[in-house]
Short mmCIF file of C-alpha atoms in Angstrom, two decimals:
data_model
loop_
_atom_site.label_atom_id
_atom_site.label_comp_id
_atom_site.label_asym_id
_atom_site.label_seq_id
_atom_site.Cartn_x
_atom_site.Cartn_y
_atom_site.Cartn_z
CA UNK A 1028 0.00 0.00 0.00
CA UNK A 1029 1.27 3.49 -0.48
CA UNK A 1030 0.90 4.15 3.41
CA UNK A 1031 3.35 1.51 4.35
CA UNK A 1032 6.46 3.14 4.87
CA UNK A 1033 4.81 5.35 7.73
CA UNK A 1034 3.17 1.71 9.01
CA UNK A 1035 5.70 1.71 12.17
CA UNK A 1036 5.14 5.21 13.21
CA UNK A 1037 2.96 5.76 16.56
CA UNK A 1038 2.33 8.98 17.85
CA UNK A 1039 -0.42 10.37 20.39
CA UNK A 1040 -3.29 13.06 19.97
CA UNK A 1041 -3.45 14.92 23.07
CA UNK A 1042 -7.46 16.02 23.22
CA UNK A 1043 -10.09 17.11 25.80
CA UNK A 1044 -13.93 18.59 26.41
CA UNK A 1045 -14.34 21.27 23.61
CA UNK A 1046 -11.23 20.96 21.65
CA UNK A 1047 -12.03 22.46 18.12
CA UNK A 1048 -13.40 19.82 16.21
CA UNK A 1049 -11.42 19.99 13.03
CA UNK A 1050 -8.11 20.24 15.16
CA UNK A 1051 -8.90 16.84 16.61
CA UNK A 1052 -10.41 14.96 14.16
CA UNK A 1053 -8.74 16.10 10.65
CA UNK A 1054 -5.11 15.11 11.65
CA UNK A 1055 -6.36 12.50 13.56
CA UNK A 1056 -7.66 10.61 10.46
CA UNK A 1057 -5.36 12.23 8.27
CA UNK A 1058 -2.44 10.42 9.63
CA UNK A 1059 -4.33 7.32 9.76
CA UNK A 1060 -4.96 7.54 6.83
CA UNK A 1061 -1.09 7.67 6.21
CA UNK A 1062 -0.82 4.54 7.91
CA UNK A 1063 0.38 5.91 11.06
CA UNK A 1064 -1.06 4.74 14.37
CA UNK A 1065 -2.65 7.34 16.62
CA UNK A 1066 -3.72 7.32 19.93
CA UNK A 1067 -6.34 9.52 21.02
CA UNK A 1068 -6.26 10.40 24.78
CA UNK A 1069 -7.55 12.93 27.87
CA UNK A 1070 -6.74 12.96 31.01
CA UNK A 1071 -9.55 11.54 33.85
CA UNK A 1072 -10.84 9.37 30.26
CA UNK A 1073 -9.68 5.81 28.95
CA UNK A 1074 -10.42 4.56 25.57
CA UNK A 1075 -13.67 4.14 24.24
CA UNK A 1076 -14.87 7.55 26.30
CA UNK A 1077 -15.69 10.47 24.56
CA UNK A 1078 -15.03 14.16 24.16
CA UNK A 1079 -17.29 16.62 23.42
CA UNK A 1080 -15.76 19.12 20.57
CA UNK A 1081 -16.36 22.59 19.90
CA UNK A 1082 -16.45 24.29 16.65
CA UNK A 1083 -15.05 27.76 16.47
CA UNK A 1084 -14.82 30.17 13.30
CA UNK A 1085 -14.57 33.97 12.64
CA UNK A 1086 -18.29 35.17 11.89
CA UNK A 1087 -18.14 38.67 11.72
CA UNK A 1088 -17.93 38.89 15.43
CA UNK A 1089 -15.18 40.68 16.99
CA UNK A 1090 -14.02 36.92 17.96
CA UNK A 1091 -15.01 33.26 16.86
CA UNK A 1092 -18.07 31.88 17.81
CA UNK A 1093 -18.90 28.54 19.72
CA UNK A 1094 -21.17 25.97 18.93
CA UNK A 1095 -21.05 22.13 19.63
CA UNK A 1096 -19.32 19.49 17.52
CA UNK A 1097 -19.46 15.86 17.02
CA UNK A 1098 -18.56 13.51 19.54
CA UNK A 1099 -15.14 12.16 19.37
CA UNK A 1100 -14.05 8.52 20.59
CA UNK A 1101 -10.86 8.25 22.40
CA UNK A 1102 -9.19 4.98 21.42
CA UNK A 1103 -6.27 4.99 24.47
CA UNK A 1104 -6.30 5.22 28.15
CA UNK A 1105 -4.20 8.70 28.85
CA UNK A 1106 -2.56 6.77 32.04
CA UNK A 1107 -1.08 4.23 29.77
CA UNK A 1108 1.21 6.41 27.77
CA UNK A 1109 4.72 6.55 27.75
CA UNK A 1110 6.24 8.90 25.55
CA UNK A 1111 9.42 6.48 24.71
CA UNK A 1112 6.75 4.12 22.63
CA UNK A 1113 5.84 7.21 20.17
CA UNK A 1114 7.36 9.18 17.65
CA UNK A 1115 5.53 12.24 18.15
CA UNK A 1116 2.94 14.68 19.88
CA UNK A 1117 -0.14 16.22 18.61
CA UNK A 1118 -1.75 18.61 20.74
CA UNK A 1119 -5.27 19.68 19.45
CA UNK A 1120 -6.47 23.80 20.14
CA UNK A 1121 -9.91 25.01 20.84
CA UNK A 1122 -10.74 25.72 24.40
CA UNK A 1123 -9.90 22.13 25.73
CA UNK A 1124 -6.04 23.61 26.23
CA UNK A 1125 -7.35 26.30 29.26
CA UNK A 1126 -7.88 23.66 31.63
CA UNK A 1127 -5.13 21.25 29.71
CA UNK A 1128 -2.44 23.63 30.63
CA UNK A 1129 -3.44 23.30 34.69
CA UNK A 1130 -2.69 19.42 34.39
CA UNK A 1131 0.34 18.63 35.92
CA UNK A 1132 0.24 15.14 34.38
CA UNK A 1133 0.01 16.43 31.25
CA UNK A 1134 2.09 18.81 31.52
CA UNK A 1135 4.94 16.23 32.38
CA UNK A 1136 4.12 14.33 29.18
CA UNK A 1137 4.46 17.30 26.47
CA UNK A 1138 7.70 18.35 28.32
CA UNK A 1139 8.87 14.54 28.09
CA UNK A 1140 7.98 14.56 24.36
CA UNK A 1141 10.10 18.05 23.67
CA UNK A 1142 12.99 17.29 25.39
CA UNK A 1143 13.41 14.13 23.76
CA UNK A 1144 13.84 15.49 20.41
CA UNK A 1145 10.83 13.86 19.23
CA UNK A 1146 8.02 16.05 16.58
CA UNK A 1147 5.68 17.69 18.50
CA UNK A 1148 2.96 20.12 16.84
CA UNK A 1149 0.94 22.31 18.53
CA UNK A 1150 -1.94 24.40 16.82
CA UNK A 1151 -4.27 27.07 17.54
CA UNK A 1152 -4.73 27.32 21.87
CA UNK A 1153 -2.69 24.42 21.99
CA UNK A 1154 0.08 26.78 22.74
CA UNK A 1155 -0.80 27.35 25.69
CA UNK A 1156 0.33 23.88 26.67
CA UNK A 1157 3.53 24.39 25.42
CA UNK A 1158 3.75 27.28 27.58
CA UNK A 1159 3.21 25.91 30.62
CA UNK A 1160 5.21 23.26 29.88
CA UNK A 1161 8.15 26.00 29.97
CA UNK A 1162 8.50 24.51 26.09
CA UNK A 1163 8.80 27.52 24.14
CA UNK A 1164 11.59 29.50 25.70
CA UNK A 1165 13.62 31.08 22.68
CA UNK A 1166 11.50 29.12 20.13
CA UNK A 1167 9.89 30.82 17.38
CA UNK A 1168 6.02 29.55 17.51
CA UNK A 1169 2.92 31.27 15.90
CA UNK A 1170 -0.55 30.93 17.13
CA UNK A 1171 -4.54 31.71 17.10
CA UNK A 1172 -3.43 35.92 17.64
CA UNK A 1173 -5.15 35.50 21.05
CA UNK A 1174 -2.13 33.59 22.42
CA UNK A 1175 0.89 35.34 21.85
CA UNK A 1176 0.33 37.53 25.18
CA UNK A 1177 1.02 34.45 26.91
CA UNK A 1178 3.92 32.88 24.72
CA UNK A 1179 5.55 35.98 24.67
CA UNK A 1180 5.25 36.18 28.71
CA UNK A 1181 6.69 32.17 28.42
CA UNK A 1182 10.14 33.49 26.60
CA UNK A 1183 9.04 32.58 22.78
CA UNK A 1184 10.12 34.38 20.13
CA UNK A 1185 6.28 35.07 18.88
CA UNK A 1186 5.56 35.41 15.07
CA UNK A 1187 2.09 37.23 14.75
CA UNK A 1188 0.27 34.74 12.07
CA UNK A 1189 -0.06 36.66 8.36
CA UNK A 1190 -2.75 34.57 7.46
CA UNK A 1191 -4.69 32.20 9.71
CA UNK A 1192 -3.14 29.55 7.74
CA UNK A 1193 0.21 30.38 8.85
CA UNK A 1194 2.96 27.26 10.05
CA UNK A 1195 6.01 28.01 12.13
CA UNK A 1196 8.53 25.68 12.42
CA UNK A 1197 11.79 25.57 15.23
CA UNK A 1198 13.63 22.36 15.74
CA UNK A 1199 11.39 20.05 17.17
CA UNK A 1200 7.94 22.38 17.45
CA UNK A 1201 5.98 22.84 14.68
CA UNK A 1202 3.17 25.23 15.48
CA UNK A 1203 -0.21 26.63 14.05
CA UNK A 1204 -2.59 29.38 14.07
CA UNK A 1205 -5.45 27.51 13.15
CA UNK A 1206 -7.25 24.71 11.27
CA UNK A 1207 -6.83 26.67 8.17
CA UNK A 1208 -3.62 25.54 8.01
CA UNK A 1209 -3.85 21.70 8.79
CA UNK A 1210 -3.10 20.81 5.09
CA UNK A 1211 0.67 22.75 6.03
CA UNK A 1212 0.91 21.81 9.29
CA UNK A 1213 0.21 17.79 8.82
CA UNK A 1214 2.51 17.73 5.55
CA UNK A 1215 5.30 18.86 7.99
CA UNK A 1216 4.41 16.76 11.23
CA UNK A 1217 4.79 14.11 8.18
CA UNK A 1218 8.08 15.02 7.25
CA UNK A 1219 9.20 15.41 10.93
CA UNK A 1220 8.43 11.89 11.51
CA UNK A 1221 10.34 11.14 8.56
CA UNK A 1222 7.91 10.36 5.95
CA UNK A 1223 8.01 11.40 1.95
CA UNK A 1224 5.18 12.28 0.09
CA UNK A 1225 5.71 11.29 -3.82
CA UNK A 1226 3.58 10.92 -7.10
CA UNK A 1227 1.28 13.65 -5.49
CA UNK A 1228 0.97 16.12 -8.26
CA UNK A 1229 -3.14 15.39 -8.44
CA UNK A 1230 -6.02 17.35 -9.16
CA UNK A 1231 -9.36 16.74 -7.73
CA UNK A 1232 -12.40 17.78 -7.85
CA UNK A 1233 -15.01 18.06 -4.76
CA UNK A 1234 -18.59 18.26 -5.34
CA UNK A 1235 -20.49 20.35 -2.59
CA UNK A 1236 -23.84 21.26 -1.78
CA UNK A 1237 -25.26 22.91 1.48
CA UNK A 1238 -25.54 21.00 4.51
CA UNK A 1239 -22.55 18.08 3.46
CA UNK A 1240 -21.59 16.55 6.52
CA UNK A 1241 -18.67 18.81 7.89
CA UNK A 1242 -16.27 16.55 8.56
CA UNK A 1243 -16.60 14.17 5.10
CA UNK A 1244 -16.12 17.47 3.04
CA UNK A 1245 -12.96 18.51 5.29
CA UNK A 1246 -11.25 15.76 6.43
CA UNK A 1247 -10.69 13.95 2.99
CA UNK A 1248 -9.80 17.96 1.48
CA UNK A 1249 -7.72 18.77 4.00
CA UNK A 1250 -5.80 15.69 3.66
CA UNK A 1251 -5.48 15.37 0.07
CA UNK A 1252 -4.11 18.59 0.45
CA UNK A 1253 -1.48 17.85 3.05
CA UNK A 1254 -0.45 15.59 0.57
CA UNK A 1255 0.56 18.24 -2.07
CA UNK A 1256 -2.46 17.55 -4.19
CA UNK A 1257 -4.34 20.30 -5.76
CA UNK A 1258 -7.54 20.23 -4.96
CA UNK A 1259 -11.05 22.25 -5.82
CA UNK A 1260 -14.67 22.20 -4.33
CA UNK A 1261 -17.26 23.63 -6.21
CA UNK A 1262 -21.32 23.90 -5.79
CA UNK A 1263 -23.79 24.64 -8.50
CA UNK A 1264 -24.92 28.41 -8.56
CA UNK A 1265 -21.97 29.19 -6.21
CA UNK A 1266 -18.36 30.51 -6.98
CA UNK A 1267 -14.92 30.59 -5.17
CA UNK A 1268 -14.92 32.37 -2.02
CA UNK A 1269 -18.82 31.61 -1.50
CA UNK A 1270 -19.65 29.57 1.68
CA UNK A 1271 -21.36 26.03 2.04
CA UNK A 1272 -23.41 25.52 5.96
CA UNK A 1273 -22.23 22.20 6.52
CA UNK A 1274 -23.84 19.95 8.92
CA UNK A 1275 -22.51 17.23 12.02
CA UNK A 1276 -24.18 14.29 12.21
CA UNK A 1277 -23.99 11.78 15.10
CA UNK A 1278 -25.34 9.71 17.08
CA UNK A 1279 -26.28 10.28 20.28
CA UNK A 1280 -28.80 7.59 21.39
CA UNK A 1281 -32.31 8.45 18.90
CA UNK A 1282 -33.12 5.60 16.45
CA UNK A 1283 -31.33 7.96 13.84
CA UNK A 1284 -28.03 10.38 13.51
CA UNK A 1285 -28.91 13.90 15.00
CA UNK A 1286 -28.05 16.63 12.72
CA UNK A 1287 -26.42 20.48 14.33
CA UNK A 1288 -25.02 23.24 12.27
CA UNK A 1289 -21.20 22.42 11.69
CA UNK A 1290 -18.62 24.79 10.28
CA UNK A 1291 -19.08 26.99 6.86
CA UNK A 1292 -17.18 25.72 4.11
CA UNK A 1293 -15.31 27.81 1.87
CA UNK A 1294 -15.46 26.54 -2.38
CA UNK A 1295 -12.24 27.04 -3.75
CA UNK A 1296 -13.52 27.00 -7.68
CA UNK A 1297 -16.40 28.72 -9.96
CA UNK A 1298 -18.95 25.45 -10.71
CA UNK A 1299 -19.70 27.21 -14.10
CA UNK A 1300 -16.54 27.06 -15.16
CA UNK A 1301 -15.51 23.12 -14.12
CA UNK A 1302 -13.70 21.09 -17.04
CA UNK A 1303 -13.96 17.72 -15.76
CA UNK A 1304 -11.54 16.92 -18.14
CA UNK A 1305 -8.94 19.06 -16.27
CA UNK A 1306 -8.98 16.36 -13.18
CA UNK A 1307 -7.50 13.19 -11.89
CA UNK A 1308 -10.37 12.28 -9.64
CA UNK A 1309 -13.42 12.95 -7.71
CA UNK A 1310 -15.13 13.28 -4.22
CA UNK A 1311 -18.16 13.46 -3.27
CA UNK A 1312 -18.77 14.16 0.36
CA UNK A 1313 -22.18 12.84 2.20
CA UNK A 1314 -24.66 14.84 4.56
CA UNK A 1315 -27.93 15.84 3.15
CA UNK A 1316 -26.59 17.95 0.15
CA UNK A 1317 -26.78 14.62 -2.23
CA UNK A 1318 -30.38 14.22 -2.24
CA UNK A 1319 -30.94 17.86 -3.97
CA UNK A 1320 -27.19 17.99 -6.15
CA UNK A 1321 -28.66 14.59 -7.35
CA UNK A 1322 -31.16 16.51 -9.08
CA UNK A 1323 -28.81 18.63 -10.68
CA UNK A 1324 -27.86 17.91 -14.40
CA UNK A 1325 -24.15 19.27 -14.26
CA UNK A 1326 -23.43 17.49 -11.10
CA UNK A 1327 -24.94 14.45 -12.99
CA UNK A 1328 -22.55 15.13 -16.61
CA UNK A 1329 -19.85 15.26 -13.95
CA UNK A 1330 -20.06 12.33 -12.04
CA UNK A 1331 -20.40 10.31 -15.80
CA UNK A 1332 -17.85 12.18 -17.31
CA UNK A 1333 -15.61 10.28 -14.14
CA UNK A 1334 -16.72 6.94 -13.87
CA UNK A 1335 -17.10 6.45 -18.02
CA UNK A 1336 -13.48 7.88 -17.84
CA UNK A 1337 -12.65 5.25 -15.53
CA UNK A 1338 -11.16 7.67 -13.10
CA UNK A 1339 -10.48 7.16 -9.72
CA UNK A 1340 -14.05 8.11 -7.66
CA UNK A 1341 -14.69 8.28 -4.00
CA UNK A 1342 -17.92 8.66 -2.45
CA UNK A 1343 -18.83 8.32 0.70
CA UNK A 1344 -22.43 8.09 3.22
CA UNK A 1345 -25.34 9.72 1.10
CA UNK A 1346 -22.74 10.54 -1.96
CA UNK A 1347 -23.65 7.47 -3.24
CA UNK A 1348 -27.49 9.16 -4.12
CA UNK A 1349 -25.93 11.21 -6.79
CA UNK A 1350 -23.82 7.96 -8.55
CA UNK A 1351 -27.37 5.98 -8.54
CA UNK A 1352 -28.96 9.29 -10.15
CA UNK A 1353 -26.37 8.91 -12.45
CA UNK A 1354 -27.02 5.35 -13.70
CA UNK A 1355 -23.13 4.43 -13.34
CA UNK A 1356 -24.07 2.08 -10.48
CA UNK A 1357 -24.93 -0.72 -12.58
CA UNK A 1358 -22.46 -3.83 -12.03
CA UNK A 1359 -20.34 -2.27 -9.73
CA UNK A 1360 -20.06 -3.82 -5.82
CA UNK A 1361 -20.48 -1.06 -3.19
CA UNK A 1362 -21.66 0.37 -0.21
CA UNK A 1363 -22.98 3.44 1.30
CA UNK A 1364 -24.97 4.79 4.40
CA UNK A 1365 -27.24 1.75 5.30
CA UNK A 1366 -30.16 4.13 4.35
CA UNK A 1367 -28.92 4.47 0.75
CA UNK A 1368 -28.83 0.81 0.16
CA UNK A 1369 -32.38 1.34 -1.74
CA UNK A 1370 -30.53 3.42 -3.75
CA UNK A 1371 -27.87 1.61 -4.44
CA UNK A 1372 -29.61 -1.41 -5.36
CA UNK A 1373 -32.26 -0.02 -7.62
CA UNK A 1374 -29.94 1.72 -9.35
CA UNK A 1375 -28.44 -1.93 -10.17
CA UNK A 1376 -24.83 -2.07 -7.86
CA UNK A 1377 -24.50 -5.63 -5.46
CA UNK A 1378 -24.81 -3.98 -1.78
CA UNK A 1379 -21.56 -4.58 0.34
CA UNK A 1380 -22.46 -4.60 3.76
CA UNK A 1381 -20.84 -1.54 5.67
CA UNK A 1382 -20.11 -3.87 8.49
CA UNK A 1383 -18.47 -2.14 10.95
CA UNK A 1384 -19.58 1.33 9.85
CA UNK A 1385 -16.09 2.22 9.13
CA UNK A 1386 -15.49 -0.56 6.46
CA UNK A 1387 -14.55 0.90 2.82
CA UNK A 1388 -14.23 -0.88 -0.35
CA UNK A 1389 -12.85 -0.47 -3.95
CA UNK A 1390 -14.28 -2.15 -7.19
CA UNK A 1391 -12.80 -0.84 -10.01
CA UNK A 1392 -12.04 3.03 -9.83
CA UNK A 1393 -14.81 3.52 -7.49
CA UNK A 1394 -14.08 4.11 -3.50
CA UNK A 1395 -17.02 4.11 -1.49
CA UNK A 1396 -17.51 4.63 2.14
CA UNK A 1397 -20.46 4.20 4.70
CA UNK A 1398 -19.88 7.24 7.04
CA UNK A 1399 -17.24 9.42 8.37
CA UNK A 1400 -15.48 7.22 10.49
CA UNK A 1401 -14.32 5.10 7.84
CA UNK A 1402 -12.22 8.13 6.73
CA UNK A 1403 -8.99 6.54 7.15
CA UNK A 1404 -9.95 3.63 4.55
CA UNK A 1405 -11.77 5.79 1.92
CA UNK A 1406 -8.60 8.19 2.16
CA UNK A 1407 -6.37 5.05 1.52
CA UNK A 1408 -8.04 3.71 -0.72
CA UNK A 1409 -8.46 6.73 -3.05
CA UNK A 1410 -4.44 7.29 -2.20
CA UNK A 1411 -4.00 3.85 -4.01
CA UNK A 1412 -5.53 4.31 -6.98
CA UNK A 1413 -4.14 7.35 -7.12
CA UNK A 1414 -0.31 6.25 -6.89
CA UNK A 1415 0.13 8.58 -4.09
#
């Protein structure tokens, strides 16, 4: 697989209540999706716990706003980690590093990971950890703008963000401002670990609609783009710069996923404009958006145009509503959200059973996924037939 050479790497994900969202979960998967193992932890919690997320972005207010994320599954017990069995640190931002930063235990881990020499990135409030760590004396480190009072007061040598994209890298820290820059800040956590990134002159094409799940538009981009891929998402009647409302689905104990508002998603491409032609591959990301782009005749041309062309497609969750619209189902073996499988079926595809949820398969140039936490596969996958 193209993910093997990263295969032995280990490294931990340092989360808690109301980290941001997207700081948790993108590298999380990301790197999984690299084939390197992660373990997800928070003090007081052992694996299979949860923490709540928060998502945070700039609204016109004179700060970011606040509302709730998905819940995110810890796979490791934060008591059973010793820092000599990993190769790096991730330490997620959001508001989970305020209380982070009064943990002694923790505290005693990140400083265990620095002085060893070992990667350790930091983004957004994460920083604060750092500094109370007494980790970021003489080190140049950026931040969410917020911050720098405090890693100035810690002895860093602060660089005030130019974008909230920006990276900063000194010796062993690699810091962020914020989630903006995960596709930077992953590709060099990446090369810190000692991993290579070849064959990854791509370009894909996402197709977007309002209310997409957040995290299966973001995630896969995000990553694709760490991975030096160019990459464009486009919606019909919008152009670049215009926002999509995404939506976080989960489950939270009703006979179906609950839906809350998730982040806005900025398109990166004019949809009028799209030559199909021009692209290696495509994505399309679930959430409820499918069941009205489905009804859309470019979306449909486009989604042809791929799978006649035999290129490499990945859908994943409801995606799958548009490639049954599309007629391109027929004789192919996939799967999709559970509640899709009518879909599917009619449209003339054998059903693979998405069992466990996060179970992906390939037939062909076509990549389909159940739901979001099969992430890791359907990036994999799509990395395969991609050469990457």
């Amino acid at each position: 697989m193209a993910t093997s050479a990263m295969s032995e790497k280990r490294v931990v994900l340092l989360c808690g209540d109301y980290a941001e969202d997207y700081e948790v979960m993108v590298p999380f998967q990301a790197l999984l999706a690299y084939g390197i193992s992660v373990d997800a932890v928070c003090p007081g919690k052992k694996a299979g716990e949860t923490c709540r997320t928060a998502i945070h972005q700039l609204s016109g207010h004179q700060t970011y706003t606040e509302i709730r994320g998905h819940n995110f599954t810890l796979n490791a017990s934060f008591e059973d980690i010793d820092h000599t069995k990993y190769d790096g640190l991730v330490i997620a931002g959001g508001r989970a590093p305020e209380y982070l930063a009064m943990d002694a235990f923790v505290l005693n881990m990140v400083r265990n990971f620095v002085n060893s020499g070992k990667p350790v990135a930091s983004i957004c409030h994460g920083q604060l950890i750092l500094a109370a760590a007494g980790a970021v004396g003489g080190l140049k480190c950026t931040g969410f703008p917020a911050v720098g009072p405090t890693l100035i007061a810690a002895g860093a040598l602060w660089i005030e963000p130019d974008t909230l994209a920006a990276c900063v890298v000194d010796g062993n820290i690699i810091t962020a401002a914020t989630y903006i820059g995960h596709p930077e800040f992953i590709r060099l956590f990446v090369k810190a670990l000692g991993g290579t990134i070849s064959k990854s002159n791509k370009r894909i094409l996402f197709l977007c609609g309002d209310y997409m799940e957040d995290y299966e538009v973001t995630v896969p981009f995000q990553s694709l783009q760490a991975l030096g891929c160019h990459v464009d998402a486009v919606c019909p009647k919008k152009k670049a710069g215009d926002l999509c409302p995404t939506a976080v689905h989960d489950f939270e104990g009703d006979q179906t996923y609950s839906e809350k508002p998730g982040h806005d998603f900025t398109l990166t491409a004019n949809f009028e404009d799209i030559d199909a032609s021009s692209y290696d591959a495509l994505v399309i990301p679930g959430g409820r958006a499918p069941e009205y782009l489905a009804l859309d005749g470019k979306v449909i041309d486009i989604a042809k145009h791929f799978m006649e062309s035999e290129k490499p497609v990945a859908s994943i969750c409801h995606g799958q509503q548009i490639l049954a619209a599309a007629g391109v189902l027929k004789g192919k073996k996939c799967t999709a959200y559970p509640a899709v499988k009518l879909n599917v079926v009619l449209a003339g595809a054998t059903w693979l059973e998405p069992e466990p949820i996060d179970r992906c398969f390939t037939h062909g140039n076509l990549v389909t996924g159940a739901a979001w936490p099969g992430h890791p596969e359907f990036i994999s996958q799509l990395m395969d037939l991609l050469g990457i």
